[in-house]
């Protein structure tokens, strides 16, 4: 009996190991390749470790592009988007859970319906609006259409529903306004869920390529890191794989560090269904 | 001063009527218990006072002021919830002080009230603990302390003891009454437990099917129930109520009959079918010949008392007795007419009591 469960466990671990490799290999390959010369990248096939360790790719990236500027641009957009998305999600879901008003549920369904509208449909009207507002080639222009998010409202509402209503009612009886109740009672109780969702918002915005490309045209000092990646990829001078890998590594670094700091919240949020008193 | 008055208050959820034309006056400084089975509208009534439920029609006055449209925070009520509603991320001290902080009570005063409340409820050692580190009884006391420090003229309690075990409940009941006596707020207490209602209330409003059936002192509610519902709801085991027939000055329970004494005959004149009620604690059985022959089915030992189930004809009855009870083949039911109740067979309303 015991050996059976043990061998079963081994099997599971083996499967997990294969899955980890599938996910981690491209990342490791990217990291290792960024320290290889272009020649070695072409010749080495799938082998990981560089035979000749070189930082020339990084030197090239930093000398040819204002990387710190791009990093700042990416950060600014991602932070604006994350903060606003979270704020709007929290406000909307608080109202949807703790306040009574007509057509409350209909409103919620309406919000969630917007999740099913594909980006490609919104792209042109958003583009035209940003253009009309004179926000082309600005970071605000990239962030503006992303300040509210139906998915965030949905997730935060689900999380808030696990909080007993009487907590907010007790606060209301004690003369606590809705805003204070949200900030001092609801948000502290949802900290793990908020951190996890914020991470998702941040990474989504950080990784975004197509929308910033539409808005941040021409003026390449306003580029984000993801847009900068394409500057090493062009058909005329051939693709500079080494520098691309170096830049990709830099681009991956920020979400990776953030994840390391917040992973315990993310895991706890996805493992448990929330707070139960 | 701080009385609460409901005038023709109705509450609907969509098409569902939850409260029907409620007229109720809760005198200042009194303890009123809203009692009733679940779903009878008692919690809704309490929540309307707190402002947590809107009023569909009618008027609610508190301290002479119409409060229909007042926010919960502006009604100056203190409320204890069934699940205590303690903020899980705040310590006991912070939980108790949070409301005062919001109301901008000066720090010294806050500290003073906190200390007093902790002392009264024996919570001093737990001041810096989180709610999850407390037992059920301690949490309940924290919720109570949070209500006390508000110094509110209205105290609303929504089944505050229902999550406690039986022993704790007894001490907590006494604690509640003691606290009321210290601060004298107008006290509205919701429960489905008749023992709590009887022990805590100056007055009990017994609700059923969205309507107050009877509102009176515990004694009157117990001794003079206005209808069969009240009779059955109060008392444990509940009142024996059976259909009886009157004919020729005699009362028939099934096939057998007994003479009805003069005062009752006057009261029951003109009736043939009635509901006859007798509380188990007022039933007398013995082997000595009496009003109705009966047969004992079983005896339940409750420790201090015994509950005897017996039959007259086909109807089952209960008796509670402190005496050592011995069963015999043939027993007799003796009716204590001064403790009997009669209700109308159709309306179920009490027909009244004779002068003895």
PDB file of N, CA and C in Angstrom, chain B residues 206 258 305:
ATOM      1  N   UNK B 206     -44.641  39.287  20.680  1.00  0.00           N
ATOM      2  CA  UNK B 206     -44.545  37.991  20.029  1.00  0.00           C
ATOM      3  C   UNK B 206     -45.069  38.115  18.607  1.00  0.00           C
ATOM      4  N   UNK B 258     -66.828  15.919  31.368  1.00  0.00           N
ATOM      5  CA  UNK B 258     -66.781  16.322  32.765  1.00  0.00           C
ATOM      6  C   UNK B 258     -67.574  17.614  32.899  1.00  0.00           C
ATOM      7  N   UNK B 305     -37.355  17.691  36.819  1.00  0.00           N
ATOM      8  CA  UNK B 305     -38.780  17.431  36.627  1.00  0.00           C
ATOM      9  C   UNK B 305     -38.960  16.235  35.705  1.00  0.00           C
TER      10      UNK B 305
END
